[in-house]
XYZ file of C-alpha atoms in Angstrom:
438
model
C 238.210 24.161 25.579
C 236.558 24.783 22.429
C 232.447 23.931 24.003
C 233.978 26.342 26.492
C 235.073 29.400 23.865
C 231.642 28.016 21.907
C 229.510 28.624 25.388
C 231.545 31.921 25.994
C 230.979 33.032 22.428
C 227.254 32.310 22.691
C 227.088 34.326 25.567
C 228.542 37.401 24.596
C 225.729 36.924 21.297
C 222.835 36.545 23.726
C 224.385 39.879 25.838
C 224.706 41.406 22.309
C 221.354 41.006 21.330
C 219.521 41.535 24.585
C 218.294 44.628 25.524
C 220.207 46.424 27.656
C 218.299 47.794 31.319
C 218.953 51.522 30.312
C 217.380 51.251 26.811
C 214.107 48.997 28.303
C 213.493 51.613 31.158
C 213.763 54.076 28.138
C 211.459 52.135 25.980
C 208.729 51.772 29.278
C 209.347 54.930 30.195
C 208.189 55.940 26.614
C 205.526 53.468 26.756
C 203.745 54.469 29.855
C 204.783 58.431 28.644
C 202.062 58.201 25.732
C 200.126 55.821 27.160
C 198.935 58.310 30.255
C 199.068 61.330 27.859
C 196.761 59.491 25.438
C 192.707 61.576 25.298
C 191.211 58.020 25.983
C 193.336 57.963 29.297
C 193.229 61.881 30.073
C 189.708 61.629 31.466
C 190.310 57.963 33.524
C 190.796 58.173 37.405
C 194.420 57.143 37.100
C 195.240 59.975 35.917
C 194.319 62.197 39.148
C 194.879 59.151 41.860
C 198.303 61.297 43.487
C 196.070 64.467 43.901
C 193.541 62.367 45.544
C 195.720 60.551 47.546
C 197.429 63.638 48.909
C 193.679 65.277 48.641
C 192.469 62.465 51.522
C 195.824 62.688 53.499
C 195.519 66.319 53.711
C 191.633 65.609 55.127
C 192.621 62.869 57.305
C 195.579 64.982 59.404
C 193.083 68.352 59.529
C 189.794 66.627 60.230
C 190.642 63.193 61.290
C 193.757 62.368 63.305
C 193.078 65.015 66.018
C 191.004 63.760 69.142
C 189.249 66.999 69.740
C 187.717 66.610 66.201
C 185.843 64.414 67.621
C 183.630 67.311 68.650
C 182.749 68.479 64.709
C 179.651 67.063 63.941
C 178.469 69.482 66.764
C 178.272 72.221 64.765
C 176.176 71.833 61.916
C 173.561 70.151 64.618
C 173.672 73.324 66.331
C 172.796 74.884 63.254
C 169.590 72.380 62.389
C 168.518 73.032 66.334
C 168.551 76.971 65.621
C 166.155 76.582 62.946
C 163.940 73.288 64.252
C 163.471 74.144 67.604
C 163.908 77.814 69.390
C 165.892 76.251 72.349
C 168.542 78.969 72.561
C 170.376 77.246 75.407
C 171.290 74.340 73.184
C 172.105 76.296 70.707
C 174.542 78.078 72.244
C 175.981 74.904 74.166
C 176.628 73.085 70.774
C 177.895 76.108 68.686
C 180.267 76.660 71.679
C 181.412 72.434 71.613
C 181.533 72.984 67.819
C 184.090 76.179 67.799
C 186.590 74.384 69.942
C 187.690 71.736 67.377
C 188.183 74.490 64.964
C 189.517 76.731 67.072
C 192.473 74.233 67.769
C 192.833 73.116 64.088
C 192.943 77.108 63.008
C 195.832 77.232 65.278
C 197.503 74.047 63.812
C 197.195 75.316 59.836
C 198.798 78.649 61.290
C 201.690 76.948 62.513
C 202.196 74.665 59.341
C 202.018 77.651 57.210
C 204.141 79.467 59.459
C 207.090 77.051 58.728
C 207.161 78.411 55.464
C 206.916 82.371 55.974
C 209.730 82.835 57.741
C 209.661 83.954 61.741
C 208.478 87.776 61.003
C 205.304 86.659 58.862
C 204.901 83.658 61.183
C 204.514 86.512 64.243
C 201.977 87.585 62.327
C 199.831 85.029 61.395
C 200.288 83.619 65.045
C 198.894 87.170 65.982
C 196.025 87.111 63.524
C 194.834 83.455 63.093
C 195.882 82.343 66.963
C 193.221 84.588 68.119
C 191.089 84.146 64.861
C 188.000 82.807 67.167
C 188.155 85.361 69.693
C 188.419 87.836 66.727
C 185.292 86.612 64.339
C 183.116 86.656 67.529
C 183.473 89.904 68.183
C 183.379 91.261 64.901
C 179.741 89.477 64.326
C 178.728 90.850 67.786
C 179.859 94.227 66.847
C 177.762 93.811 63.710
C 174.936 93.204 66.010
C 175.862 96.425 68.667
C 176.775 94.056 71.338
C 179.492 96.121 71.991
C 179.412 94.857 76.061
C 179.699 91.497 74.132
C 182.787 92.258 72.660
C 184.479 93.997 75.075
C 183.172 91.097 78.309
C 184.756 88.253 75.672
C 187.937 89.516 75.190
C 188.693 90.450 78.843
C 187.606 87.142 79.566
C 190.139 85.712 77.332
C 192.841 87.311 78.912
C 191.675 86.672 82.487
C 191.271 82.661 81.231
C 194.830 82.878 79.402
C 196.728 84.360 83.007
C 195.143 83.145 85.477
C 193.680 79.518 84.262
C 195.910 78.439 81.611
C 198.760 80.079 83.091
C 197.872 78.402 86.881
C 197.477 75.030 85.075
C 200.887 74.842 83.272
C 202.280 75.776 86.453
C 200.352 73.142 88.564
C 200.694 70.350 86.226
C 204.648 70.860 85.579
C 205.178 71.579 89.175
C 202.739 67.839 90.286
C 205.366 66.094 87.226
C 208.618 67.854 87.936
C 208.140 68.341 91.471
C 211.577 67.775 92.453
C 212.888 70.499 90.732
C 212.766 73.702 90.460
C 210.996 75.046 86.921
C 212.941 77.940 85.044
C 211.882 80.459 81.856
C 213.431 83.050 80.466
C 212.827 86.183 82.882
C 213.248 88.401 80.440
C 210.389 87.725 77.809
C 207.981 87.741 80.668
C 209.175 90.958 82.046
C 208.443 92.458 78.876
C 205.356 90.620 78.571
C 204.067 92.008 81.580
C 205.040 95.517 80.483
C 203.291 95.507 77.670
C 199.844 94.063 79.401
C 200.253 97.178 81.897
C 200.668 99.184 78.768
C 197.489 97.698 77.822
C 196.145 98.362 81.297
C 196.612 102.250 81.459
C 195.060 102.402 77.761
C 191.980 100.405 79.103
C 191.998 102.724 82.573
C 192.262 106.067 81.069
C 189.134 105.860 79.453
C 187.223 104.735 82.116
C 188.723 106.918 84.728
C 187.584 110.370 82.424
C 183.626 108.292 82.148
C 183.321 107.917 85.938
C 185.099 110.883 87.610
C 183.098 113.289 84.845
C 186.209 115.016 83.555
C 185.808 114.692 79.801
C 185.584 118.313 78.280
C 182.724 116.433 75.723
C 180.590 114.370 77.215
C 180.268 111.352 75.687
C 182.785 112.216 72.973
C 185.743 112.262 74.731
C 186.559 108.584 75.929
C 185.325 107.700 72.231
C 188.020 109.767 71.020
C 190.805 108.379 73.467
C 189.920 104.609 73.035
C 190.348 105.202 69.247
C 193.548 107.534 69.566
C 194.787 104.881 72.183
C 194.201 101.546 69.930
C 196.180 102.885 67.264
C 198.902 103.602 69.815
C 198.500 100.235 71.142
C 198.946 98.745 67.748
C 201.665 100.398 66.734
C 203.209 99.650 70.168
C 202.277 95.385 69.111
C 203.905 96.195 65.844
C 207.236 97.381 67.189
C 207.292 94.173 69.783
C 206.894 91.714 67.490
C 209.536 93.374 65.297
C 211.677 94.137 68.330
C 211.188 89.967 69.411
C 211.638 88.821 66.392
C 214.721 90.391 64.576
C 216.401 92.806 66.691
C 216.983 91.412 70.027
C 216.072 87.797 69.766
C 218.817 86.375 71.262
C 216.980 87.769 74.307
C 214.131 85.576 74.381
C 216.120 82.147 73.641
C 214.477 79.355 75.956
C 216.472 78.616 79.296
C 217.622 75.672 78.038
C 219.772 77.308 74.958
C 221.258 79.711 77.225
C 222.835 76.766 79.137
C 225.819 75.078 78.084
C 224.497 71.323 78.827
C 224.848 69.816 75.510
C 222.228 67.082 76.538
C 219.572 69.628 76.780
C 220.581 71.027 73.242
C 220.338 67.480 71.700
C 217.368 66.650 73.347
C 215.482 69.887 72.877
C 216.652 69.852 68.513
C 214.705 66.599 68.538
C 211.939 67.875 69.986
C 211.842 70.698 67.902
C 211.980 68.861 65.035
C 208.813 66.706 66.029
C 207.263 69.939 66.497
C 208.131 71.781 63.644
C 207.268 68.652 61.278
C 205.578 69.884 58.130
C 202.398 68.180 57.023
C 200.691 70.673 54.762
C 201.843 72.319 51.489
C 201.908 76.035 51.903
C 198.834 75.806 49.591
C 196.913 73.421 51.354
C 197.728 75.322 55.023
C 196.148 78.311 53.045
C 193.477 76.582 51.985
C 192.659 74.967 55.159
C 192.936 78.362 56.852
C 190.560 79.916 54.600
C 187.864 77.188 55.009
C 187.855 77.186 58.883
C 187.940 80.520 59.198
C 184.540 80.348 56.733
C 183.192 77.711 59.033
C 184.414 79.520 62.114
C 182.498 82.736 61.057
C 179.503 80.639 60.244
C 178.982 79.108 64.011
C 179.829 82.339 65.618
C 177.040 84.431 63.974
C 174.739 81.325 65.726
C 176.309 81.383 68.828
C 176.191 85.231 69.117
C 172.585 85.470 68.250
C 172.062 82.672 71.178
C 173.709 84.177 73.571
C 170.810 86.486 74.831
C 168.305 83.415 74.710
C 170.628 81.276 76.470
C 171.228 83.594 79.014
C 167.719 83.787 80.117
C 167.215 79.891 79.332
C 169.987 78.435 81.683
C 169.243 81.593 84.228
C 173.460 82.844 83.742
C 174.421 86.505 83.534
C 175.893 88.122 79.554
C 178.553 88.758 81.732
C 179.336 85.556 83.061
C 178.888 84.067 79.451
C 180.836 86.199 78.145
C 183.658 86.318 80.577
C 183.901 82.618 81.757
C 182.236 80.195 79.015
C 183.403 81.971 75.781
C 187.195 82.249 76.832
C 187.135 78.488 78.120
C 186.052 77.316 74.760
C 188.232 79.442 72.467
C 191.233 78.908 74.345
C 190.841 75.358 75.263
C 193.259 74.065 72.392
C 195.657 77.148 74.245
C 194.645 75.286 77.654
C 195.736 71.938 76.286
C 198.727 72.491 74.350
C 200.235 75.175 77.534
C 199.776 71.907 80.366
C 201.632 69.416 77.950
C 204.819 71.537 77.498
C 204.639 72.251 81.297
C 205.167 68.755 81.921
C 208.006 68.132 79.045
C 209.666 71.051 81.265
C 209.584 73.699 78.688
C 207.645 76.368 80.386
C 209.257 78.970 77.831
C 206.876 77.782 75.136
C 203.723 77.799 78.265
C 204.820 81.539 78.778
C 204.698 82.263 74.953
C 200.939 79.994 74.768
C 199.594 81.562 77.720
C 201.038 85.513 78.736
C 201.650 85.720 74.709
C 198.119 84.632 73.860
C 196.767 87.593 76.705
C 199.456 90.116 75.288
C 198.078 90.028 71.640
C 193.899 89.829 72.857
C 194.943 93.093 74.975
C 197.399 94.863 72.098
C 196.450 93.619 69.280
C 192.769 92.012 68.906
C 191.179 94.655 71.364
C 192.519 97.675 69.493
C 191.618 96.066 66.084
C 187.784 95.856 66.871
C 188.110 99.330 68.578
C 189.303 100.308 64.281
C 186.554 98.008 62.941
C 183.714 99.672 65.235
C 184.827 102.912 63.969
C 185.172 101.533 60.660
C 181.690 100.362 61.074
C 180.410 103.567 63.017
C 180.070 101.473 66.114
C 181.047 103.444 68.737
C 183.450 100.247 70.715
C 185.855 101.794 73.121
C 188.176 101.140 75.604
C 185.445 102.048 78.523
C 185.198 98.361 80.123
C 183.424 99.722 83.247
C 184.504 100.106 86.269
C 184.374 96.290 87.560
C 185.665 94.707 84.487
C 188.831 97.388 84.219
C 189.592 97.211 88.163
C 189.457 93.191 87.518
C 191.795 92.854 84.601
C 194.000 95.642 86.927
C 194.618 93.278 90.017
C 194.975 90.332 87.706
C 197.878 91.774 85.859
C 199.130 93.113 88.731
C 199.569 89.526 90.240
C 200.415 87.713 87.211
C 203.271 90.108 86.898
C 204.408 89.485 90.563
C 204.216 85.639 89.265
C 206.637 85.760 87.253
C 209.030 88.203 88.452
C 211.270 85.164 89.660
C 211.778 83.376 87.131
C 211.062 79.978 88.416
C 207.864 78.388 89.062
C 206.222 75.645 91.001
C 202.571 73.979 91.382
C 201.772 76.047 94.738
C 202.140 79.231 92.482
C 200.167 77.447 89.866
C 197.178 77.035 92.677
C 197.179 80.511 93.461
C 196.852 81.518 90.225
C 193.903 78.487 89.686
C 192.132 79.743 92.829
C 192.005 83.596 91.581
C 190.410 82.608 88.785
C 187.518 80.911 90.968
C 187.574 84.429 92.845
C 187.216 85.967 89.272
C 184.511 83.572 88.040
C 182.211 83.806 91.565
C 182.765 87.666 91.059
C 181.110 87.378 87.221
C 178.237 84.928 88.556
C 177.728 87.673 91.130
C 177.830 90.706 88.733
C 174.740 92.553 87.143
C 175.983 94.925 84.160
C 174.867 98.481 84.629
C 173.152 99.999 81.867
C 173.826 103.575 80.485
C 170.249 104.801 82.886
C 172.769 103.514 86.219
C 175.980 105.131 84.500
């Protein structure tokens, strides 16, 4: 008993005297405290290791974990060809293989910064930075009074966005899902399609008064009606967006939410959440914005002094560049990212890629470089010639008929596939008058 109290005793001494967890984590903590905040160990690389840890992960997921970056390095050898060599063709082939990767990655960094702005601001960048490519282009070719350029590219980009993307979501989801029948909201694409036959009838006026001779100033009129129009037009874009996004939402909920299957609900949440996962600090998706859109400004000047040289190199028509190979590249990440939620079955978010994409091009980007050539005393208007406005006519005309359903399937996607060959034979075809012929 007593070796036992002695043992017991000498125990409770040891726990007396030993330091206790709380006051050694103190005394570390204390330790380490002056130790990092010492001059000698201000300047060493421990000191900055977490920024350059989250410095490289932020590089890795922008630059590195994508496939399609694969097609960077592109780019700057598009820019040693322009000045080694004088082989505009190549020039223009790698500039356009170098745009794509950044074109996609622009779109990513809007979307991570867009999970921190809220769903208004988010409408807004999606609207500025998801057309960002198609938007530089034509500002550097209106700097250069290509305005046939400009205009060509962005029809082009909303032919590519209806017809092709649009007629590949459809195909591939039909081919997966093809023993169903595909719904979407009706309702979104309804007013979707309103709003590109807004944009219609602002593109036909103008045209109509330049080739039935009825302006009362030659010349001056249609100038005056494209501008008037565009800032109709983006006041229209400005009331949609606010109208989608925070006064009659509810409206434009995916099919799935307006069912009651709880199954769906589960399984869509999850996939939203894989979606929505954020990556980038707000900082860093602001950073990363502003550097592509640098880089993205840099290759476009390039490609659009190419495009005349490459033109009479591979023996194409502008028009055809403009209208069929400039789209195809700046909406390829579009292209991609519309075919793999086809086949996951949610062709709400393929509507809101594809029709969405054409609805801003056609009310928001077109107007904008109508302001900016008047800002510049360019005089860009809404005359897209005869062919190009009676195209862009037909093509919302069927795209409309499309979708007035609601449902799709791969035999509409086809259709929709095949008018775009129509569309692209037409553009190989098509010689672009001059102002002697008009």
């Amino acid at each position: 008993m007593g070796s036992a109290e002695d043992k017991t005793d000498l125990d409770s001494d040891e726990i007396a005297f030993r330091p206790s967890s709380s006051s050694r984590k103190v005394q570390t903590f204390d330790f380490e405290t002056a130790h990092v905040l010492s001059p000698a160990n201000l300047a060493g690389p421990s000191f900055f290791k977490r920024p350059q840890i989250q410095l490289f992960r932020s590089i890795y997921i922008v630059l590195i974990r994508a496939k399609i970056n694969m097609l960077l390095p592109f780019g700057p050898l598009a820019i040693l060809l322009h000045y080694l060599t004088q082989k505009h063709g190549w020039v223009f082939f790698f500039s356009l293989l170098g745009i794509a990767p950044l074109a996609e990655r622009l779109g990513y960094a809007t979307e991570q910064l867009a999970l921190y702005t809220g769903p208004t601001v988010g409408g807004l960048l999606n609207a500025t930075f998801g057309n960002a490519t198609e938007m530089i282009i034509s500002i550097y070719a209106l700097k250069n009074g290509m305005i046939r350029v400009v205009q060509q590219s962005l029809l082009g980009s909303i032919l590519s966005n209806m017809l092709l993307v649009l007629g590949c979501a459809f195909f591939t989801g039909g081919i997966v899902h093809h023993n169903k029948i595909q719904l979407f909201n009706k309702a979104s694409a309804v007013v979707n399609s309103g709003l590109l036959l807004m944009a219609v009838m602002g593109i036909l006026f103008p045209a109509v008064l330049h080739f039935t001779r009825s302006e009362v100033h030659f010349g001056k009129s249609e100038l005056s009606l494209s501008r008037f129009s565009s800032c109709i037009m983006l006041v229209a874009y400005a009331s949609y967006l606010f109208f989608q996004l925070r006064s009659q939402h509810n409206l434009y909920n995916p099919i799935e939410q307006e069912d009651g299957n709880s199954e769906h609900d589960d399984e869509d949440n999850s996939e939203n959440d894989d979606e929505e996962e954020v990556e980038l600090t707000q900082w860093e998706a602001i950073a990363w914005l502003s550097i592509l859109t640098v880089w993205v400004s840099v290759l476009s000047g390039y490609l659009v002094d190419a495009i005349e040289g490459a033109s009479e190199s591979l023996h194409l028509p502008v028009a055809f560049i403009s209208v069929i190979l400039l789209p195809i590249v700046g909406n390829a990440a579009e292209h991609a990212s519309a075919i793999m939620f086809a086949m996951k079955d949610k062709l709400d978010i393929s509507l809101g890629v594809a029709i969405g994409s054409s609805t801003q091009i056609s009310m928001f980007v077109i107007p904008f470089c109508v302001v900016v050539g008047w800002c510049m005393g360019k005089e860009m208007d809404l005359n897209f010639q005869l062919f190009e406005t009676a195209t862009l006519f037909i093509t919302v005309l069927v795209v409309a008929f499309m979708l007035q359903e609601g449902t799709s399937n791969y035999f509409k996607g086809l259709m929709l596939i095949l008018c775009y060959l129509i569309v692209a034979a037409s553009f190989f075809v098509h010689v672009d008058p001059t102002e002697d012929d008009n």
